[in-house]
mmCIF file of C-alpha atoms in Angstrom:
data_model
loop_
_atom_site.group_PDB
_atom_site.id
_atom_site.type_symbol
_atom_site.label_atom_id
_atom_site.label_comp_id
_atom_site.label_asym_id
_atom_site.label_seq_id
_atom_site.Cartn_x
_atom_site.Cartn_y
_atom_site.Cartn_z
ATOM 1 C CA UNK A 1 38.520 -54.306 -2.816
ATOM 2 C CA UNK A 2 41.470 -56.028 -4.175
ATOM 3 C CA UNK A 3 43.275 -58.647 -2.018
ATOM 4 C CA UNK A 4 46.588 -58.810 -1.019
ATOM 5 C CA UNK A 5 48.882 -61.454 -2.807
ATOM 6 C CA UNK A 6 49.535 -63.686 0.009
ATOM 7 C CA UNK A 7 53.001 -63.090 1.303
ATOM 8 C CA UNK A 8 55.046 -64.237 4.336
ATOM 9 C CA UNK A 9 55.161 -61.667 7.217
ATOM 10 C CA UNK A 10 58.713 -60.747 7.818
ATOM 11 C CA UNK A 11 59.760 -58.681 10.895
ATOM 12 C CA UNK A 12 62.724 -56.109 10.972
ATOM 13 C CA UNK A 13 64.176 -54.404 13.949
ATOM 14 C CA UNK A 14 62.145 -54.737 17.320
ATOM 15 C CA UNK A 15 65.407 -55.759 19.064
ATOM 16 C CA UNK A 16 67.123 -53.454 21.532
ATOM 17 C CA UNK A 17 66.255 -49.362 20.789
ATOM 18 C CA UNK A 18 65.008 -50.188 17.038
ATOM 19 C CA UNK A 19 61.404 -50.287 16.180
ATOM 20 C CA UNK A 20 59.664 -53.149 14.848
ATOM 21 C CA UNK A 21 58.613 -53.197 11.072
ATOM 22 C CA UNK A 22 56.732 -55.995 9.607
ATOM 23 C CA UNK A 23 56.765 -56.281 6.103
ATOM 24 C CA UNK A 24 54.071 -58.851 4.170
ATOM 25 C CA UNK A 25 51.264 -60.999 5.651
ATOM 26 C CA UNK A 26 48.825 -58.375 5.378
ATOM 27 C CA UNK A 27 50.336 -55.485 7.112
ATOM 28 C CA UNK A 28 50.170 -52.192 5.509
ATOM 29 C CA UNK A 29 52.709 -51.262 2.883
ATOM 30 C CA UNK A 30 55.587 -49.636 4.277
ATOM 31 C CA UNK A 31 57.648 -46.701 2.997
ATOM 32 C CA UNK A 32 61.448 -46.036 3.250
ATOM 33 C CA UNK A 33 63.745 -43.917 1.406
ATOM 34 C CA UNK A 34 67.839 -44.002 0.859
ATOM 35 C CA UNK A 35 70.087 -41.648 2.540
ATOM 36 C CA UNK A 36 71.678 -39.470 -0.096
ATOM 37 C CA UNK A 37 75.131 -38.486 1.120
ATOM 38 C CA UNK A 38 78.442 -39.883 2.472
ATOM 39 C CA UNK A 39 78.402 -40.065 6.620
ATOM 40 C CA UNK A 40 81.105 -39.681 8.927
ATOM 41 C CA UNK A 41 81.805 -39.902 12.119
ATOM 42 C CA UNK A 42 81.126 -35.498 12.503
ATOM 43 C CA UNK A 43 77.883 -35.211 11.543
ATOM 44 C CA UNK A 44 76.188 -37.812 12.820
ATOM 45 C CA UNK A 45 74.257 -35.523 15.055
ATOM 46 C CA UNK A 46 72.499 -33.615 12.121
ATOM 47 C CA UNK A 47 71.727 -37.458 10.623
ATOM 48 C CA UNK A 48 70.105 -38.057 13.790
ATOM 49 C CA UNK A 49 67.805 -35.108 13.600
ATOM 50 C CA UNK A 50 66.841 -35.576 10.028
ATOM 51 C CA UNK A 51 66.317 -38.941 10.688
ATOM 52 C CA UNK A 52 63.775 -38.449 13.324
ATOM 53 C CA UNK A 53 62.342 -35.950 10.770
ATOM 54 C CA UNK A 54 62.029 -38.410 8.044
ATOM 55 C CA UNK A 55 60.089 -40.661 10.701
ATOM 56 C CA UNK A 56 57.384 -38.106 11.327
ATOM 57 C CA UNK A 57 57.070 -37.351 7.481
ATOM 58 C CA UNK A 58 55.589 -41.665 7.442
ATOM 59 C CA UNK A 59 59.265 -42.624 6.668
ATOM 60 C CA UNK A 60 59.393 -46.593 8.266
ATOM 61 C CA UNK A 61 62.840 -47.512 7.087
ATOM 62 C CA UNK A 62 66.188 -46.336 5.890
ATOM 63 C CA UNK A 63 68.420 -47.480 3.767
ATOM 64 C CA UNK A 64 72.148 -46.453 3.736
ATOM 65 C CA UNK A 65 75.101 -47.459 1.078
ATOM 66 C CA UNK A 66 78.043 -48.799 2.667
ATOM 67 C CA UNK A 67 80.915 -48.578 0.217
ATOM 68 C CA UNK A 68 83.312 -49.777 2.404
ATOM 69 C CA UNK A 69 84.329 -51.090 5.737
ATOM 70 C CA UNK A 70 84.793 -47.264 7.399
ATOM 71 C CA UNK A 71 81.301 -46.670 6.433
ATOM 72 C CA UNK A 72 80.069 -49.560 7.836
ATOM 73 C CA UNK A 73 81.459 -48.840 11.164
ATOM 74 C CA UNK A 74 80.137 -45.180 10.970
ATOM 75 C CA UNK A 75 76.533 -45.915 9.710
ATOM 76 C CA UNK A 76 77.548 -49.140 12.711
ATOM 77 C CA UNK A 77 77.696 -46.088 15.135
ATOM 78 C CA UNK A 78 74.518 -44.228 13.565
ATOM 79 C CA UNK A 79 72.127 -47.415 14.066
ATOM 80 C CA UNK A 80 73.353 -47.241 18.128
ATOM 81 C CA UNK A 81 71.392 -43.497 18.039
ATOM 82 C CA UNK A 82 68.473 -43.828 16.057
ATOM 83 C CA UNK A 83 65.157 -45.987 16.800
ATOM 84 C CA UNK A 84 64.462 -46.128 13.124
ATOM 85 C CA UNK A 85 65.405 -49.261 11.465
ATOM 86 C CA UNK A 86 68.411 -48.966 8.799
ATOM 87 C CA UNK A 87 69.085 -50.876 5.986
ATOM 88 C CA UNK A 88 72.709 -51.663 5.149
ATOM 89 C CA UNK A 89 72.965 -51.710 1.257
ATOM 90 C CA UNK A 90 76.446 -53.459 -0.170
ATOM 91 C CA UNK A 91 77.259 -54.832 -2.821
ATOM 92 C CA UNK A 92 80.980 -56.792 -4.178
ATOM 93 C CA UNK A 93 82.346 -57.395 -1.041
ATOM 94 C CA UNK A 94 80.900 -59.824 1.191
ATOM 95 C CA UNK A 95 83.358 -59.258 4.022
ATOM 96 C CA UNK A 96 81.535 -55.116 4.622
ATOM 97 C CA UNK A 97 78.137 -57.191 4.851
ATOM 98 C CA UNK A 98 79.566 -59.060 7.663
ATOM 99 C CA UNK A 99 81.084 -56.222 9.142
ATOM 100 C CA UNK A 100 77.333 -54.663 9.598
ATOM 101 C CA UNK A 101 75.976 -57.518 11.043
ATOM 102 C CA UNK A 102 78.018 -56.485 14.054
ATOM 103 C CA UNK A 103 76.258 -53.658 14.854
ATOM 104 C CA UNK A 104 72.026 -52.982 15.480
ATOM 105 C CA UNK A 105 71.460 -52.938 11.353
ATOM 106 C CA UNK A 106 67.931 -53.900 11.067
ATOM 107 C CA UNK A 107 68.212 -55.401 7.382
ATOM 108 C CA UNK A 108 71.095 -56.213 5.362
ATOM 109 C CA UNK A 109 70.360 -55.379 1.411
ATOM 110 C CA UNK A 110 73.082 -57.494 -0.769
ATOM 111 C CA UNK A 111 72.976 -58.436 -4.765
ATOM 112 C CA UNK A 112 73.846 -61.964 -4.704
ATOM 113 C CA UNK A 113 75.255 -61.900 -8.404
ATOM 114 C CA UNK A 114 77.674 -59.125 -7.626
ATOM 115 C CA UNK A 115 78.516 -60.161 -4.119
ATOM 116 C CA UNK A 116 81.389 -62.608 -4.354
ATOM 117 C CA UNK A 117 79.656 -65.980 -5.481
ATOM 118 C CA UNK A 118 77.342 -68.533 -3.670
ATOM 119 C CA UNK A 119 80.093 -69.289 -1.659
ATOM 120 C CA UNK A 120 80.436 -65.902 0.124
ATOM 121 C CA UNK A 121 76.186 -65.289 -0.061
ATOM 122 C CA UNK A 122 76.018 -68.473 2.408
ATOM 123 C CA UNK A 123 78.637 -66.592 4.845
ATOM 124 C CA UNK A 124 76.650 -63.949 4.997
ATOM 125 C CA UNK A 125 73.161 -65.822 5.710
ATOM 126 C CA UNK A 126 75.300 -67.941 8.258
ATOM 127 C CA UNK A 127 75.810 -64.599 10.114
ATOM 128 C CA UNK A 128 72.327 -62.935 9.651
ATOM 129 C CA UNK A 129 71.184 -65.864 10.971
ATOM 130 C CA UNK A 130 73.275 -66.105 14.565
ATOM 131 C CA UNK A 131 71.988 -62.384 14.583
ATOM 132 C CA UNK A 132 68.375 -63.149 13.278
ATOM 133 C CA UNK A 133 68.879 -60.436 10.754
ATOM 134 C CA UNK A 134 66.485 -60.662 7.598
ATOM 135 C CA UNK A 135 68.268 -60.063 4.266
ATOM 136 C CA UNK A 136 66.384 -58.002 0.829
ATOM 137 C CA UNK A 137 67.566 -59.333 -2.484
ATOM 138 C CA UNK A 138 67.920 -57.036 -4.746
ATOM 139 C CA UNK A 139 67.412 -57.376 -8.471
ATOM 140 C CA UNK A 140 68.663 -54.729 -10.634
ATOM 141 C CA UNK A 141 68.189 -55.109 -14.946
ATOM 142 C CA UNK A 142 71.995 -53.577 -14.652
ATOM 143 C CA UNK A 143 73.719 -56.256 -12.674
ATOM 144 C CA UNK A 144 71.918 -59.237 -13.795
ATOM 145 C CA UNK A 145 74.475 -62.927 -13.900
ATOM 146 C CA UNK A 146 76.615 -62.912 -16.648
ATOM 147 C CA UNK A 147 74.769 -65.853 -18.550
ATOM 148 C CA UNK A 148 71.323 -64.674 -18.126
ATOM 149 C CA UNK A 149 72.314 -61.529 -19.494
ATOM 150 C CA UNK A 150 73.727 -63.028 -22.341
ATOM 151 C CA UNK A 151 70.044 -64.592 -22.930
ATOM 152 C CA UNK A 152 69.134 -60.849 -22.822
ATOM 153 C CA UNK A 153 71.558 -59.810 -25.479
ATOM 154 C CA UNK A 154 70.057 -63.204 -27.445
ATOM 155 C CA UNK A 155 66.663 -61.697 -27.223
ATOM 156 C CA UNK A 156 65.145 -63.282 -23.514
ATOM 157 C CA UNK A 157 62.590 -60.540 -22.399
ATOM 158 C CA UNK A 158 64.433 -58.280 -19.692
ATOM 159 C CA UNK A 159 61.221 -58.923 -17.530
ATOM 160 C CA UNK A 160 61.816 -62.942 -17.585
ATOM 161 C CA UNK A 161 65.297 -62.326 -16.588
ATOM 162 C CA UNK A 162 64.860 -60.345 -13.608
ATOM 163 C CA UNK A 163 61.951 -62.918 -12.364
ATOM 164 C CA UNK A 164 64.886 -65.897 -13.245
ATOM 165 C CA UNK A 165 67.175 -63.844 -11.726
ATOM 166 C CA UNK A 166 65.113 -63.736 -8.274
ATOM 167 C CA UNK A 167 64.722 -67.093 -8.772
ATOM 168 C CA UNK A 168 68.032 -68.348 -8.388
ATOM 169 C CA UNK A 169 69.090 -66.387 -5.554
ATOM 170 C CA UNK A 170 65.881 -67.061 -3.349
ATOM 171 C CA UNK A 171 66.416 -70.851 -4.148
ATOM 172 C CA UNK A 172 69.932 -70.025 -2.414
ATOM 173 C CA UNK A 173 68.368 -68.553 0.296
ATOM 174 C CA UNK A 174 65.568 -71.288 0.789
ATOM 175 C CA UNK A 175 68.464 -74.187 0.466
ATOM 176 C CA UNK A 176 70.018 -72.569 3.678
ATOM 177 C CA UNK A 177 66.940 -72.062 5.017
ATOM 178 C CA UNK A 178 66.415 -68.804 5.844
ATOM 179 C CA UNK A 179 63.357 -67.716 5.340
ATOM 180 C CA UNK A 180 63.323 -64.441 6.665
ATOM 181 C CA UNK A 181 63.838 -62.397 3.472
ATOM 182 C CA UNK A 182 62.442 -59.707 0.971
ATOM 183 C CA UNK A 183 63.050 -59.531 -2.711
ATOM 184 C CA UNK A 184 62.932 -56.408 -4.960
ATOM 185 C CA UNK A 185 63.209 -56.663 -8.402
ATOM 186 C CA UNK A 186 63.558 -53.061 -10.290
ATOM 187 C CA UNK A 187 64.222 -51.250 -13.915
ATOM 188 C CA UNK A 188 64.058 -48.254 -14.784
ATOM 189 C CA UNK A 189 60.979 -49.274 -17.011
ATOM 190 C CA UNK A 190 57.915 -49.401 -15.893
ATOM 191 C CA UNK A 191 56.775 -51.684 -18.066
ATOM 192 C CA UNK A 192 59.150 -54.453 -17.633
ATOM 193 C CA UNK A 193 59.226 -53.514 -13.565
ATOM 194 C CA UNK A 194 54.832 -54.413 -14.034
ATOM 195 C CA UNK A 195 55.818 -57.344 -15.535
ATOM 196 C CA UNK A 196 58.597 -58.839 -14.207
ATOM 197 C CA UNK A 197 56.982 -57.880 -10.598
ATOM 198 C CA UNK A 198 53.318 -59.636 -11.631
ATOM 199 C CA UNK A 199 54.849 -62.831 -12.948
ATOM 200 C CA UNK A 200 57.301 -63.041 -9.186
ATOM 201 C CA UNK A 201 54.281 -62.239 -7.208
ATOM 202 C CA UNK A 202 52.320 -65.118 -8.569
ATOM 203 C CA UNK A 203 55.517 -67.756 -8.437
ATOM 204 C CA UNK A 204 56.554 -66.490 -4.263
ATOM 205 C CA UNK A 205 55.727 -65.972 -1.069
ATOM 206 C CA UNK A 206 57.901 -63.746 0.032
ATOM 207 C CA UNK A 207 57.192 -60.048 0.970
ATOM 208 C CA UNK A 208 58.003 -57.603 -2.653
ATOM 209 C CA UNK A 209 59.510 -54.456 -2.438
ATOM 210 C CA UNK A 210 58.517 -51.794 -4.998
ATOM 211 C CA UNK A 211 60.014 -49.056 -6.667
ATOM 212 C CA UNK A 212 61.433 -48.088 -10.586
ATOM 213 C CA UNK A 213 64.947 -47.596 -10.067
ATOM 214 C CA UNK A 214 66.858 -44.408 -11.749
ATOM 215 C CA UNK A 215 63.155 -42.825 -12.296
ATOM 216 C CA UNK A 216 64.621 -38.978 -12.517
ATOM 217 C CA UNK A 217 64.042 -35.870 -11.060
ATOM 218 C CA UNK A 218 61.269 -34.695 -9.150
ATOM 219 C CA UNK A 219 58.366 -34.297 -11.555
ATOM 220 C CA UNK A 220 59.344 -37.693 -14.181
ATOM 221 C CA UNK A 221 60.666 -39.253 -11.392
ATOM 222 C CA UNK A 222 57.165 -39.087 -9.300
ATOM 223 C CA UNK A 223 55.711 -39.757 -12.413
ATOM 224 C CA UNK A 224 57.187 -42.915 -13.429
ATOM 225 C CA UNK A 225 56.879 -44.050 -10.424
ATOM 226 C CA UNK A 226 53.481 -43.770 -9.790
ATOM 227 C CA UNK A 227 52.275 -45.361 -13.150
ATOM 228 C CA UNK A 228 54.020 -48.542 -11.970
ATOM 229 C CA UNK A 229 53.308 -48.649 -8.082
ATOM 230 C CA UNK A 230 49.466 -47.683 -8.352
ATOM 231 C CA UNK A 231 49.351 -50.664 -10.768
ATOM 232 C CA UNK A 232 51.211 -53.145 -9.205
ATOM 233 C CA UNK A 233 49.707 -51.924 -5.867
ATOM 234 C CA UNK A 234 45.427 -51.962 -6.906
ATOM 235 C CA UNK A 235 46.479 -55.778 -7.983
ATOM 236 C CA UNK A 236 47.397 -56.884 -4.633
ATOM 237 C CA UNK A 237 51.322 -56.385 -5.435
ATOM 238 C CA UNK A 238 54.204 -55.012 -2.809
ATOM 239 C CA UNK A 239 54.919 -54.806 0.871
ATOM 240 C CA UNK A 240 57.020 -51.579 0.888
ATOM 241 C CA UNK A 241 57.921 -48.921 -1.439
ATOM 242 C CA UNK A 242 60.228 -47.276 -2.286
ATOM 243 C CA UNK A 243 59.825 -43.547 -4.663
ATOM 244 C CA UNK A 244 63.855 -43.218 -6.162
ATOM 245 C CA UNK A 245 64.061 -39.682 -6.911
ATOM 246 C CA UNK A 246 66.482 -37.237 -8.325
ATOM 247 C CA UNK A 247 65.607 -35.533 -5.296
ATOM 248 C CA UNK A 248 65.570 -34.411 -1.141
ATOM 249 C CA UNK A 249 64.614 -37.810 0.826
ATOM 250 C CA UNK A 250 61.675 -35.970 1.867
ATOM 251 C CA UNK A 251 60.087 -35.634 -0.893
ATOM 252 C CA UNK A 252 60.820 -39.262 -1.305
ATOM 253 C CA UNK A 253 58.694 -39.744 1.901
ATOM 254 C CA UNK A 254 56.108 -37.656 0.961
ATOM 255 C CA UNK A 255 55.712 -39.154 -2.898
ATOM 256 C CA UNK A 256 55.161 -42.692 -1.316
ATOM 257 C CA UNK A 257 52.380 -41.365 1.107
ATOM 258 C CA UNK A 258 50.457 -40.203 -1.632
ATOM 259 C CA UNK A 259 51.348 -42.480 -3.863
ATOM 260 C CA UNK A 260 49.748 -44.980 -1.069
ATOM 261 C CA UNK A 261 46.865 -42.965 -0.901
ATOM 262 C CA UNK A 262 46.038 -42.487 -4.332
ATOM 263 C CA UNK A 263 45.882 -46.649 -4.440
ATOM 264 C CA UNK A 264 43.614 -46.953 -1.389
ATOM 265 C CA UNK A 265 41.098 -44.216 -3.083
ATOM 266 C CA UNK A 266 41.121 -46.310 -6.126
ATOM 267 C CA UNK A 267 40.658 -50.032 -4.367
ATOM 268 C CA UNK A 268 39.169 -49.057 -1.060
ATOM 269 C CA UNK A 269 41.558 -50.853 0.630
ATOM 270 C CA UNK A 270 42.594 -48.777 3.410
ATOM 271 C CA UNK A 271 44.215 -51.441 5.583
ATOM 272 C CA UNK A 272 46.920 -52.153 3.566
ATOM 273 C CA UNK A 273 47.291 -49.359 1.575
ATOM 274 C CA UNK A 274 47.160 -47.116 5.119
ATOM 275 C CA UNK A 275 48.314 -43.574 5.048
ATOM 276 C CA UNK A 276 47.375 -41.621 7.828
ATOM 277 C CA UNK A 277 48.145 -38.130 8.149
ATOM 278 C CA UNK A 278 47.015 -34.555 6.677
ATOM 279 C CA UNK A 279 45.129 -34.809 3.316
ATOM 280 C CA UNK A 280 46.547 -31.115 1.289
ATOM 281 C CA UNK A 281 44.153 -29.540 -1.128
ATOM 282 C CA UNK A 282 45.627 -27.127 -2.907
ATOM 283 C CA UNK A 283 44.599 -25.075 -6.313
ATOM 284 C CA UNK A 284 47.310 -24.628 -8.833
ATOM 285 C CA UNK A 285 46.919 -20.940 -8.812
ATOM 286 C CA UNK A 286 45.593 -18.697 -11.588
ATOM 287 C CA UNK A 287 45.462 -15.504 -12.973
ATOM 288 C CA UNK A 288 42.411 -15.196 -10.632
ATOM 289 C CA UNK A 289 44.695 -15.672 -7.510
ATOM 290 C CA UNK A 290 44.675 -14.005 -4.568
ATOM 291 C CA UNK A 291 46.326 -15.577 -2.136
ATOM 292 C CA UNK A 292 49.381 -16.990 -2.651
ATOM 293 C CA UNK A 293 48.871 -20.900 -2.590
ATOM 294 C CA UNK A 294 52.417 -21.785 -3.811
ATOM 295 C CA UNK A 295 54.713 -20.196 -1.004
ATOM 296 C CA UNK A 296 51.795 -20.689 1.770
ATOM 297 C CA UNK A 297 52.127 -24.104 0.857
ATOM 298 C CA UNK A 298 55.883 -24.671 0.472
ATOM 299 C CA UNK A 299 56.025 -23.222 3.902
ATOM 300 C CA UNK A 300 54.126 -25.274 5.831
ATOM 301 C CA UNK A 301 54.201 -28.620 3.675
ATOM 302 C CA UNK A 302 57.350 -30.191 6.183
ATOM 303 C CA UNK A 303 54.478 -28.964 9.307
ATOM 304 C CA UNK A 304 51.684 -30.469 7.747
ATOM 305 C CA UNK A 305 52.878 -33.910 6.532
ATOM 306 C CA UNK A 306 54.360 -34.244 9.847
ATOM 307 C CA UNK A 307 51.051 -34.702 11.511
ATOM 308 C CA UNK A 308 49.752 -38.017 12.453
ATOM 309 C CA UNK A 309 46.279 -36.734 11.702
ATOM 310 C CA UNK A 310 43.633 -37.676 9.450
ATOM 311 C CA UNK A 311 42.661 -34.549 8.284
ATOM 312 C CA UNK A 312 42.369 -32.501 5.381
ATOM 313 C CA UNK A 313 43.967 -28.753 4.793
ATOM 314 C CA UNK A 314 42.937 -27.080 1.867
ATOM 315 C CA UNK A 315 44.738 -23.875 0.727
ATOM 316 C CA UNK A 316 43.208 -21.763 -2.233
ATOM 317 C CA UNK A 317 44.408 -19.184 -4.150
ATOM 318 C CA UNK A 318 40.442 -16.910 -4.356
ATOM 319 C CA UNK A 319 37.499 -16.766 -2.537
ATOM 320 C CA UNK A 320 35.281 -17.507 -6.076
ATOM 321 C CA UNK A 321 35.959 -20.833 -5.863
ATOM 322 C CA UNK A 322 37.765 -21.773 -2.663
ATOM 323 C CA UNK A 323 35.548 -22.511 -0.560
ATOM 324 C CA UNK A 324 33.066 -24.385 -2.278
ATOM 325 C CA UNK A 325 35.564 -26.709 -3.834
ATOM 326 C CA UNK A 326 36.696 -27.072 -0.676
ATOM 327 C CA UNK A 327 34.137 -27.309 1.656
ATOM 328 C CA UNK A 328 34.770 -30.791 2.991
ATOM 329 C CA UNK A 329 38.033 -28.939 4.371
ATOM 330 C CA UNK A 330 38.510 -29.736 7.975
ATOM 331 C CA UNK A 331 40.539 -26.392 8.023
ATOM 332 C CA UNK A 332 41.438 -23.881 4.781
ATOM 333 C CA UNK A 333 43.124 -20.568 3.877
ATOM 334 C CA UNK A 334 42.404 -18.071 1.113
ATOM 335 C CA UNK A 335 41.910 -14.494 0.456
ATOM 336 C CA UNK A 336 42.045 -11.479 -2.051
ATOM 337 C CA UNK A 337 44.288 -8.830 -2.165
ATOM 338 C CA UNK A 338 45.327 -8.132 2.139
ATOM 339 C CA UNK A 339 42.289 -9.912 2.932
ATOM 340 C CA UNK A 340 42.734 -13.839 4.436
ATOM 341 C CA UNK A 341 40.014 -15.543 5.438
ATOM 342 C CA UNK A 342 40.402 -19.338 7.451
ATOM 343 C CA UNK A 343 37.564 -21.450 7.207
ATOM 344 C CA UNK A 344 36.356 -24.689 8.192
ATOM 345 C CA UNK A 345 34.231 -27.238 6.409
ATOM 346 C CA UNK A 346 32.652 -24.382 3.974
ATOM 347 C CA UNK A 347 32.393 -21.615 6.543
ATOM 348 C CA UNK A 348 34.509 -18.575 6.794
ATOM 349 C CA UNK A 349 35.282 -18.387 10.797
ATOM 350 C CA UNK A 350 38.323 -15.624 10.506
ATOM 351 C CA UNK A 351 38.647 -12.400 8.301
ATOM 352 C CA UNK A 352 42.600 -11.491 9.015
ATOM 353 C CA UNK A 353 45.301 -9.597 7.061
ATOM 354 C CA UNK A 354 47.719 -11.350 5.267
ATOM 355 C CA UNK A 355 50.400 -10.431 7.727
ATOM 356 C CA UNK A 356 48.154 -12.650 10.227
ATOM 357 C CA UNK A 357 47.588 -15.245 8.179
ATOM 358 C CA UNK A 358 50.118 -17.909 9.694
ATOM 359 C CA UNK A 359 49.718 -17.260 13.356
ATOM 360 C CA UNK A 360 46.195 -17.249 12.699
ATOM 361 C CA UNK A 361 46.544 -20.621 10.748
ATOM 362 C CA UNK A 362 48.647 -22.036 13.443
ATOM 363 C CA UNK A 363 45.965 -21.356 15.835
ATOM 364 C CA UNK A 364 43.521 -22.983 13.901
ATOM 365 C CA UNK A 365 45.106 -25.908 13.192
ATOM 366 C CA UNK A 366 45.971 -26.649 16.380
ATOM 367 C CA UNK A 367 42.743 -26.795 17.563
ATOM 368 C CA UNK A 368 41.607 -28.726 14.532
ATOM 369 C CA UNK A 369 44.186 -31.328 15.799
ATOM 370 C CA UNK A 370 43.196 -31.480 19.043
ATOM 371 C CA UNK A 371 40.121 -32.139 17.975
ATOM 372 C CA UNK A 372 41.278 -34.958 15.732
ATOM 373 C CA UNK A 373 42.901 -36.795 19.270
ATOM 374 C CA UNK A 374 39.195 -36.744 20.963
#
């Protein structure tokens, strides 16, 4: 088992309606995701639903860009209705930060070197503070200080700089006093955001968030991703995670679960690389197939991730090979032709048509989760 780099625990929401998230000190590694599109005050009601949706998918917190002072009062109005703990992300103007420290924000997210000087960062702890607010830095390769970047351009490994970068601003942060922070340094390399994240971790106490920044669509962007989180991760590395996609928060969500759980099968460590919910097995499909594995499981993917339960749905496309390879199946669906059959670890308990297959899989799987709760 690798050990966790040992980190300061720190704690966000857990004040009036918002849950309580602690990041670091050995709890398990949290995942949040980034709200994709501009709020307003009408549709706040749809947020709220996907919200609570993105909570049962394993989503812990959310991060929102405020671009200005309206959206701080609207996403200021959207933190009163949701339990899940938001995020406020600015950046250039130090006077929206404050603004969002008057409502329940859970974290404030700020770029010290684009935020207005030293001058206006210490404002803004002053305030988070009073409100007991804790504060991620975030380190971007694209907005790094004007003269480190010039040490870039004069041949200063891009790694180095981010770590130097992180440097200076948590030295800001630890002058004030405020301890109650998270840093994130990411690139949109993965090998300088392995580096530049393995030479902070072993300098810093504070909790790390993860994540390669401007990764790409779906398939790269999972990709990329995973190459640098699984590292970072089997090392001891990162408190929370975060998979940037080209792509639905969702599957942002659902990336970062697996993306967990691929790193606890490889260490072992299943404390702090916990993912609990519903283990899919799934065969790519052949010209063998058939049962259609790709719609069955685009259909009930959003269902199945939602569970909280550790258990493991396998859906295969022919009755060759389906149910031996997936015998350790707490619950599986295949077939041939307008023949389904549901089985459960190995054995065939249902012979349906396909036109039965869901309500029969419902059935199933309900009692398989019921199960799962004794």
């Amino acid at each position: 088992m690798i050990l966790e780099k040992t980190t300061n625990t720190v704690k966000i929401g857990g004040f009036s309606h918002i849950r309580s998230v602690s990041i670091g000190g050995g709890f398990p590694v949290v995942i949040q995701t980034m709200w994709k599109d501009r709020l307003n005050f009408s549709n706040l009601d749809e947020a709220v639903t996907r919200i609570e949706l993105l909570g049962e998918l394993g989503c812990s917190l959310l991060r929102v860009a405020i671009p200005d002072i309206q959206s701080a009062d609207i996403v200021g109005r959207l933190a009163q209705m949701v339990s899940m703990p938001l995020v406020a992300d600015v950046h250039f103007d130090y006077k929206i930060a404050l603004r969002c420290l008057d409502f329940p924000i859970a974290k404030l997210r700020i770029n010290p070197g684009n935020i207005g000087g030293k001058d206006k960062t210490l404002v803004i702890l002053e305030k988070a503070a009073k409100h007991d607010i804790p504060i991620r830095i975030g380190i971007n390769s694209g907005s790094l200080p004007a003269d480190i970047r010039k040490k870039v351009e004069e041949g200063l490994d891009t790694s180095e700089a981010l770590v130097q970068t992180a440097e200076r601003e948590l030295a800001v942060l630890e002058k004030f006093g405020y301890n109650k922070h998270v840093i994130s340094m990411k690139t949109s390399t993965i090998a300088d955001t392995i580096k530049a994240n393995r030479i902070l971790a072993g300098r810093i106490q504070s909790p790390i968030h993860l994540g390669v920044t401007e990764a790409g669509p779906l398939i790269s962007g999972t990709v990329r991703n995973t190459a640098a989180l699984i590292t970072l991760l089997a090392e001891g590395i990162g408190n929370t995670i975060r998979v940037s996609l080209s792509g639905s928060m969702e599957d942002e969500v659902i990336a970062g679960k697996e993306i967990l759980r691929a790193a606890a099968e490889i260490t072992s460590d299943n404390k702090r690389l916990k993912c609990s919910g519903v283990k899919i097995v799934s065969c790519p499909r052949c010209g063998r197939h058939g049962f259609d594995t790709h719609s069955f499981t685009a259909k009930w993917m959003p269902r199945l991730y939602a569970l909280d339960k550790d258990i493991t749905i396998a859906i295969m496309g022919c009755e060759v090979n389906g149910l031996q390879e997936a015998k350790h199946a707490d619950l599986g669906i295949t077939g041939a032709g307008n023949k389904v059959l549901i089985f459960k670890s190995g054995k065939v308990i249902k012979t349906i048509t396909s036109d039965q297959a869901d309500a029969a899989f419902e059935e199933e799987l309900n009692k398989v989760c019921s199960k799962a709760e004794n």
